[in-house]
Short mmCIF file of C-alpha atoms and ligand atoms in Angstrom, two decimals:
data_model
loop_
_atom_site.label_atom_id
_atom_site.label_comp_id
_atom_site.label_asym_id
_atom_site.label_seq_id
_atom_site.Cartn_x
_atom_site.Cartn_y
_atom_site.Cartn_z
CA MET K 1 0.29 -0.10 0.04
CA GLN K 2 1.81 3.73 -0.90
CA LYS K 3 1.68 5.27 2.42
CA VAL K 4 1.03 9.57 1.55
CA PRO K 5 1.86 12.04 4.79
CA PHE K 6 0.27 15.04 6.19
CA VAL K 7 3.67 16.64 6.15
CA ASP K 8 7.26 15.16 5.55
CA LEU K 9 10.05 16.96 7.42
CA LYS K 10 12.76 14.58 6.19
CA ALA K 11 12.22 15.26 2.46
CA GLN K 12 13.08 19.30 2.56
CA TYR K 13 16.36 18.24 5.57
CA THR K 14 17.48 15.72 2.85
CA ALA K 15 17.12 17.75 0.13
CA ILE K 16 19.84 20.86 1.77
CA ALA K 17 21.11 18.53 4.34
CA SER K 18 25.15 19.78 3.70
CA GLU K 19 24.11 23.26 3.70
CA ILE K 20 21.85 22.90 7.16
CA ASP K 21 25.18 21.08 8.56
CA GLU K 22 27.31 23.90 7.82
CA ALA K 23 25.54 26.03 8.99
CA ILE K 24 25.10 24.07 12.62
CA ASN K 25 28.43 23.75 12.72
CA ARG K 26 29.04 27.35 11.74
CA VAL K 27 27.38 27.62 15.44
CA LEU K 28 28.80 25.20 17.13
CA ASN K 29 32.50 26.21 16.20
CA SER K 30 31.32 30.02 17.50
CA SER K 31 29.65 28.91 20.45
CA SER K 32 27.02 31.96 19.67
CA PHE K 33 23.70 29.44 20.61
CA ILE K 34 21.39 32.38 21.62
CA LEU K 35 21.03 35.57 19.72
CA GLY K 36 24.65 36.09 18.13
CA LYS K 37 25.02 37.04 14.46
CA GLU K 38 23.07 34.03 13.50
CA VAL K 39 19.89 35.40 14.58
CA GLU K 40 20.65 39.31 13.46
CA GLN K 41 22.02 38.21 9.67
CA PHE K 42 17.86 36.04 9.90
CA GLU K 43 16.20 39.23 11.30
CA SER K 44 17.32 41.64 8.75
CA ASP K 45 17.14 38.97 6.04
CA PHE K 46 13.49 38.36 7.00
CA ALA K 47 12.34 41.72 7.95
CA ARG K 48 13.86 42.62 4.17
CA TYR K 49 11.58 39.72 2.54
CA CYS K 50 8.51 40.78 4.42
CA GLY K 51 9.16 44.25 2.96
CA VAL K 52 9.77 46.09 6.37
CA ASN K 53 12.37 47.75 8.48
CA TYR K 54 12.98 45.50 11.85
CA GLY K 55 12.17 41.98 12.31
CA VAL K 56 13.01 40.85 16.79
CA ALA K 57 13.64 36.55 16.01
CA VAL K 58 12.38 35.39 19.15
CA ASN K 59 11.48 31.50 20.69
CA SER K 60 8.44 31.21 18.96
CA GLY K 61 5.18 31.99 16.99
CA THR K 62 3.16 32.51 20.71
CA SER K 63 5.55 34.76 22.38
CA ALA K 64 5.51 36.50 18.33
CA LEU K 65 2.04 37.59 19.30
CA HIS K 66 2.55 38.54 22.89
CA LEU K 67 5.45 41.20 21.99
CA ALA K 68 3.74 42.43 19.51
CA LEU K 69 0.78 42.45 21.82
CA LEU K 70 2.83 44.88 24.53
CA ALA K 71 4.30 46.82 21.98
CA CYS K 72 0.85 48.21 20.84
CA GLY K 73 0.26 49.12 24.74
CA ILE K 74 -2.36 46.05 25.26
CA GLY K 75 -3.20 45.35 28.63
CA PRO K 76 -5.76 44.95 31.17
CA GLY K 77 -8.59 46.51 30.51
CA ASP K 78 -8.26 46.53 27.20
CA GLU K 79 -10.68 44.54 24.46
CA VAL K 80 -8.72 42.96 21.52
CA ILE K 81 -10.87 41.23 18.64
CA THR K 82 -10.06 38.11 16.76
CA VAL K 83 -11.58 34.67 15.20
CA PRO K 84 -12.89 31.71 17.11
CA ASN K 85 -11.17 29.24 14.38
CA THR K 86 -7.29 29.85 15.18
CA PHE K 87 -4.66 28.17 16.72
CA VAL K 88 -5.45 28.53 20.47
CA ALA K 89 -1.33 30.94 20.37
CA THR K 90 -3.62 33.41 19.21
CA VAL K 91 -5.97 33.76 22.20
CA GLU K 92 -3.60 33.13 24.89
CA ALA K 93 -1.15 35.93 23.39
CA ILE K 94 -4.13 38.42 24.59
CA LEU K 95 -4.88 36.70 27.20
CA TYR K 96 -0.90 36.98 28.87
CA THR K 97 -1.22 40.90 28.35
CA GLY K 98 -4.64 40.42 30.62
CA ALA K 99 -6.75 41.68 28.08
CA LYS K 100 -9.90 39.82 26.97
CA PRO K 101 -9.92 38.16 23.75
CA VAL K 102 -13.47 39.32 21.42
CA PHE K 103 -14.68 36.71 18.58
CA VAL K 104 -16.07 36.87 15.27
CA ASP K 105 -17.46 34.20 13.44
CA ILE K 106 -15.45 33.63 9.55
CA ASP K 107 -16.43 35.06 5.91
CA PRO K 108 -17.51 31.36 4.37
CA LEU K 109 -15.40 31.52 1.44
CA SER K 110 -11.74 33.06 2.95
CA TYR K 111 -12.55 31.11 5.91
CA ASN K 112 -10.48 34.14 7.43
CA ILE K 113 -12.59 36.68 9.78
CA ASP K 114 -16.00 38.20 8.42
CA VAL K 115 -14.65 42.02 7.69
CA ASN K 116 -18.97 42.88 8.36
CA LYS K 117 -19.24 41.85 11.47
CA ILE K 118 -16.26 43.30 13.01
CA GLU K 119 -18.12 46.95 13.52
CA GLU K 120 -21.00 45.32 15.61
CA VAL K 121 -18.77 44.01 18.49
CA ILE K 122 -16.40 47.39 18.80
CA THR K 123 -16.98 48.83 22.01
CA LYS K 124 -15.38 51.55 24.06
CA LYS K 125 -12.74 49.21 25.25
CA THR K 126 -11.77 47.44 21.76
CA ARG K 127 -7.99 48.10 21.18
CA ALA K 128 -6.70 45.57 18.70
CA LEU K 129 -7.40 44.60 16.02
CA ILE K 130 -5.73 40.05 15.17
CA PRO K 131 -6.66 39.19 11.63
CA VAL K 132 -5.62 35.92 11.31
CA HIS K 133 -4.30 34.47 7.74
CA LEU K 134 -5.28 31.43 7.85
CA TYR K 135 -4.27 28.68 6.02
CA GLY K 136 -1.79 31.04 4.90
CA GLN K 137 -3.97 32.96 2.85
CA PRO K 138 -4.15 36.39 3.67
CA ALA K 139 -6.88 38.33 5.94
CA ASP K 140 -9.19 40.84 4.12
CA MET K 141 -6.92 43.64 5.32
CA GLU K 142 -8.13 46.75 3.37
CA PRO K 143 -11.53 46.90 4.99
CA ILE K 144 -10.06 45.62 7.82
CA LYS K 145 -7.26 48.65 8.44
CA GLU K 146 -10.41 51.59 7.31
CA LEU K 147 -11.79 50.13 10.88
CA ALA K 148 -8.79 49.98 12.59
CA SER K 149 -8.64 54.11 11.33
CA GLU K 150 -11.98 55.21 12.03
CA HIS K 151 -11.57 53.27 15.80
CA LYS K 152 -8.23 53.87 16.22
CA LEU K 153 -6.99 50.68 16.77
CA LYS K 154 -3.95 49.00 16.58
CA ILE K 155 -3.91 45.98 14.02
CA ILE K 156 -1.21 42.47 14.65
CA GLU K 157 -1.15 40.76 11.97
CA ASP K 158 -0.84 36.20 12.96
CA ALA K 159 0.56 35.47 9.72
CA CYS K 160 2.03 32.33 11.50
CA GLN K 161 0.91 29.94 8.95
CA ALA K 162 1.30 32.33 6.00
CA HIS K 163 4.72 33.57 5.56
CA GLY K 164 6.02 34.70 2.04
CA ALA K 165 1.65 34.80 1.43
CA GLU K 166 0.49 38.26 -0.40
CA TYR K 167 -2.16 40.89 -0.21
CA LYS K 168 -2.58 43.38 -2.95
CA GLY K 169 1.14 42.79 -4.27
CA GLN K 170 1.76 43.48 -0.64
CA LYS K 171 3.96 40.83 1.66
CA VAL K 172 1.86 39.38 5.36
CA GLY K 173 4.10 41.12 8.00
CA SER K 174 4.14 44.61 6.40
CA LEU K 175 0.66 44.90 6.18
CA ALA K 176 -0.29 46.42 10.02
CA ASP K 177 1.28 47.75 12.55
CA VAL K 178 3.43 44.55 13.59
CA GLY K 179 3.45 41.61 11.73
CA CYS K 180 4.07 37.85 13.32
CA PHE K 181 5.44 34.51 12.78
CA SER K 182 6.36 31.53 13.83
CA PHE K 183 8.76 28.87 12.96
CA TYR K 184 6.87 25.57 14.34
CA PRO K 185 8.85 22.82 12.50
CA GLY K 186 5.62 22.11 10.19
CA LYS K 187 5.19 26.11 9.11
CA ASN K 188 5.79 26.60 5.76
CA LEU K 189 9.41 27.72 7.14
CA GLY K 190 9.94 25.69 10.08
CA ALA K 191 13.45 26.21 12.33
CA TYR K 192 14.97 22.69 14.08
CA GLY K 193 13.17 23.53 16.96
CA GLU K 194 11.01 26.46 18.31
CA GLY K 195 11.22 30.06 16.55
CA GLY K 196 9.62 33.08 15.99
CA MET K 197 9.64 36.03 14.98
CA VAL K 198 8.15 39.77 14.75
CA VAL K 199 8.25 42.54 12.18
CA THR K 200 7.47 45.94 11.81
CA ASN K 201 8.11 49.50 10.70
CA ASP K 202 8.21 50.95 13.71
CA ARG K 203 11.34 52.07 15.51
CA GLU K 204 10.03 52.09 19.01
CA TYR K 205 8.07 48.96 18.47
CA TYR K 206 11.25 47.00 17.98
CA GLU K 207 13.48 48.81 20.46
CA LYS K 208 10.43 47.47 23.13
CA MET K 209 10.39 44.56 21.39
CA LYS K 210 13.56 43.43 21.57
CA ARG K 211 14.16 44.75 25.02
CA LEU K 212 11.02 42.25 26.50
CA ARG K 213 12.62 39.34 24.88
CA ASP K 214 15.85 39.74 26.92
CA HIS K 215 14.27 40.28 30.08
CA GLY K 216 13.70 43.77 30.02
CA GLN K 217 17.39 44.23 29.37
CA SER K 218 18.80 47.44 26.93
CA GLN K 219 22.51 46.56 28.82
CA LYS K 220 23.59 43.35 30.41
CA TYR K 221 22.29 43.32 33.59
CA PHE K 222 20.45 46.59 33.40
CA HIS K 223 16.70 45.99 33.04
CA SER K 224 14.56 49.18 32.92
CA GLU K 225 11.40 46.98 32.05
CA VAL K 226 9.80 43.62 33.63
CA GLY K 227 10.24 41.31 30.29
CA PHE K 228 10.48 37.96 29.31
CA ASN K 229 13.41 34.96 28.32
CA TYR K 230 11.96 34.93 24.62
CA ARG K 231 15.20 34.59 22.94
CA MET K 232 15.64 32.27 19.68
CA GLU K 233 18.58 30.56 19.98
CA GLY K 234 22.10 30.59 17.52
CA MET K 235 21.19 26.82 16.08
CA GLN K 236 17.81 28.25 14.93
CA GLY K 237 18.57 31.04 13.32
CA ALA K 238 21.60 29.75 11.63
CA ILE K 239 19.00 26.97 9.74
CA LEU K 240 16.46 29.39 9.10
CA ARG K 241 18.80 31.82 7.44
CA THR K 242 19.44 28.98 5.23
CA LYS K 243 16.06 27.70 4.44
CA LEU K 244 14.66 31.52 3.94
CA LYS K 245 16.55 31.11 0.43
CA TYR K 246 13.91 28.52 -0.74
CA LEU K 247 10.96 29.84 0.25
CA ASP K 248 9.60 31.46 -2.51
CA GLN K 249 10.51 28.02 -4.07
CA TRP K 250 8.82 25.72 -1.72
CA THR K 251 6.17 28.00 -1.53
CA GLU K 252 5.56 28.11 -5.54
CA ALA K 253 6.08 24.03 -5.39
CA ARG K 254 2.50 24.60 -2.60
CA ARG K 255 0.65 26.55 -5.27
CA LYS K 256 1.45 24.36 -7.60
CA ASN K 257 0.45 21.25 -5.42
CA ALA K 258 -2.86 23.25 -4.29
CA GLN K 259 -3.83 23.73 -8.39
CA LEU K 260 -3.12 20.17 -9.02
CA TYR K 261 -5.59 19.09 -6.45
CA ASN K 262 -7.94 21.63 -6.96
CA LYS K 263 -8.11 20.12 -11.16
CA LEU K 264 -8.49 17.08 -10.15
CA LEU K 265 -11.12 17.40 -7.23
CA LYS K 266 -12.82 20.05 -9.62
CA SER K 267 -15.73 16.81 -10.34
CA SER K 268 -15.65 15.97 -6.31
CA LYS K 269 -18.37 16.21 -4.33
CA VAL K 270 -16.14 18.00 -1.87
CA VAL K 271 -15.66 22.21 -1.15
CA VAL K 272 -12.11 23.03 -2.63
CA PRO K 273 -10.54 25.76 -1.27
CA GLN K 274 -10.99 29.48 -2.93
CA GLU K 275 -8.12 31.82 -3.59
CA LEU K 276 -9.66 34.65 -3.18
CA ARG K 277 -8.94 37.25 -6.65
CA PHE K 278 -6.19 39.66 -4.58
CA VAL K 279 -3.99 37.77 -2.78
CA LYS K 280 -1.39 34.87 -3.00
CA HIS K 281 -2.38 32.04 -1.24
CA VAL K 282 0.59 29.98 0.47
CA TYR K 283 -1.06 26.64 0.70
CA HIS K 284 0.09 25.76 4.44
CA LEU K 285 -2.63 24.61 4.53
CA TYR K 286 -4.64 22.16 2.00
CA VAL K 287 -8.58 22.22 3.28
CA ILE K 288 -11.37 20.78 1.67
CA ARG K 289 -14.74 20.44 3.36
CA THR K 290 -17.39 17.57 3.31
CA GLU K 291 -20.33 16.70 5.31
CA HIS K 292 -19.15 12.85 6.16
CA ARG K 293 -15.14 14.16 7.42
CA ASP K 294 -15.16 12.04 9.61
CA GLU K 295 -16.17 8.87 7.91
CA LEU K 296 -13.90 10.14 5.03
CA GLN K 297 -11.08 10.60 7.27
CA GLN K 298 -10.95 7.65 8.49
CA TYR K 299 -11.82 5.71 4.60
CA LEU K 300 -8.22 7.74 3.90
CA TRP K 301 -6.22 6.16 7.04
CA ASN K 302 -6.94 2.76 5.89
CA LYS K 303 -5.44 3.96 2.55
CA GLY K 304 -2.56 4.80 3.87
CA ILE K 305 -3.75 8.70 3.84
CA ALA K 306 -2.74 10.77 6.67
CA THR K 307 -5.60 13.74 7.11
CA GLY K 308 -5.73 16.21 9.51
CA LEU K 309 -8.14 18.37 11.01
CA HIS K 310 -7.21 22.26 11.98
CA TYR K 311 -9.30 22.70 14.62
CA PRO K 312 -11.38 20.46 15.28
CA VAL K 313 -13.08 22.50 18.70
CA PRO K 314 -13.42 26.39 17.74
CA ILE K 315 -11.50 28.53 20.72
CA HIS K 316 -15.03 29.28 21.99
CA LEU K 317 -16.03 26.02 23.06
CA GLN K 318 -12.66 24.40 24.11
CA LYS K 319 -13.09 23.68 27.31
CA GLY K 320 -10.47 26.46 29.21
CA TYR K 321 -11.89 28.98 27.42
CA THR K 322 -15.94 28.85 28.34
CA PHE K 323 -15.35 30.92 31.03
CA LEU K 324 -15.25 34.18 27.57
CA GLY K 325 -18.85 33.18 28.47
CA TYR K 326 -20.09 32.23 24.86
CA LYS K 327 -21.88 29.07 23.74
CA THR K 328 -22.64 26.66 20.96
CA GLY K 329 -24.17 28.98 17.91
CA SER K 330 -22.30 31.55 18.86
CA PHE K 331 -20.46 31.29 15.92
CA PRO K 332 -22.20 28.95 13.36
CA VAL K 333 -19.85 29.32 9.98
CA THR K 334 -16.39 28.69 13.11
CA GLU K 335 -18.77 26.18 14.55
CA LYS K 336 -20.04 24.24 11.68
CA TYR K 337 -16.61 24.07 9.86
CA ALA K 338 -14.76 23.43 12.67
CA GLN K 339 -17.12 19.51 11.85
CA THR K 340 -16.35 19.45 7.97
CA ILE K 341 -12.97 20.86 7.66
CA LEU K 342 -10.43 17.87 6.40
CA SER K 343 -6.90 19.12 5.57
CA LEU K 344 -5.39 17.06 3.18
CA PRO K 345 -1.94 15.75 3.28
CA MET K 346 0.31 18.81 1.67
CA TYR K 347 4.47 20.26 1.66
CA PRO K 348 6.34 21.16 -1.67
CA GLU K 349 7.80 17.66 -2.03
CA LEU K 350 4.43 16.12 -2.60
CA THR K 351 4.64 14.27 -5.70
CA LYS K 352 1.69 14.45 -8.77
CA GLY K 353 2.04 10.13 -7.82
CA GLN K 354 0.87 11.18 -4.06
CA ILE K 355 -1.40 13.97 -4.99
CA GLU K 356 -3.42 11.88 -7.75
CA TYR K 357 -3.66 9.00 -5.21
CA VAL K 358 -5.10 11.33 -2.37
CA VAL K 359 -7.40 11.83 -4.66
CA GLU K 360 -8.89 8.54 -5.66
CA GLY K 361 -9.11 7.86 -2.35
CA ILE K 362 -11.66 10.61 -2.07
CA GLU K 363 -13.19 9.70 -5.16
CA SER K 364 -13.36 6.02 -4.62
CA PHE K 365 -14.80 6.98 -1.45
CA GLY K 366 -18.93 6.11 -1.79
CA GLU K 367 -20.79 8.57 0.29
CA LEU K 368 -20.03 11.85 -0.95
C1 PLP J 1 1.66 27.74 14.81
C2 PLP J 1 0.43 29.28 15.55
C3 PLP J 1 1.04 29.99 15.98
C4 PLP J 1 1.76 29.62 17.11
O1 PLP J 1 3.04 29.18 16.95
P1 PLP J 1 3.63 29.01 17.73
O2 PLP J 1 5.76 29.14 17.28
O3 PLP J 1 3.74 27.31 18.28
O4 PLP J 1 4.30 29.21 18.99
C5 PLP J 1 0.03 31.32 16.16
N1 PLP J 1 -1.17 31.44 15.62
C6 PLP J 1 -1.45 30.69 14.09
C7 PLP J 1 -2.23 30.90 13.51
C8 PLP J 1 -0.23 29.70 14.31
O5 PLP J 1 -0.44 28.50 13.05
#
């Protein structure tokens, strides 16, 4: 039986092993295990890649979101608007600051924040918006920016799934006050461990986030405020710097894979992803929908095809989040989608034969 994994990190390492090994050796020989030259170089390379002036490398996407919120001055008593269908970290970061997360349902076509439903939840306490570029497709930033300027709100992009994605020709991370990225190994640009980055054009935000990630120090052992240990490791900086050169090539491979899925699934009854006209989707995930999701997932598993659910339970219905006061029915689109979405195998090295095998599997499943 053929096997199609959900992701294959080994395939990517194998393709560039000698360069990666060399990068790791540079760090071993310099003994710059925390921050250091490699990390600094990666910060400026990645900031330039995003089209912004500054990057602050941190130890996860979650830390990136937390620092971005703090730089924007978010704290207790404030409200921050985001979506309930995201990875939990978006919401955790808001709660770390003492602010209250306020949810808006998603747009049925893009799976991103429904821009028509934002205004109704804005209150006197609202301070910021966190649009999530879910699955690698940018949120509709123009109306979001209009609302933000009208109501004097900060915007923080959660671009943790969208490295290199574009909105009207501009890269994500450069579309708002601060952009946040994760380099978790399975992300489009993945470290060999934990990693993240905040990017911004604002010099004051940059300096504040740089201090906060390193115990609030501006100079060794001089702490101008209470900070955190959110530093990136030297090894991850060296690895990510090496991998960044391949990101566009990997993105094109993902987009080609998505196009092939789209084409082959055309006559099937599953709903395929819609790429909006004015964006460049980078397909961190390729997510279909079907009413028979659980049966299809099991059926594909029996054929050696691994799939995923992103995400099976919306944040507002998670046990740890009932204190937010939402209930079943609060966000109908998100709730319906949580029961019908299925993420198919997606990574740059996926072959045509593997995609055909997945599609054959879906087509041979009768109940659709
Ligand atoms: C991965 C992810 C994060 C968190 O990143 P970590 O590096 O795992 O902390 C935040 N938001 C979204 C949408 C993500 O996919």
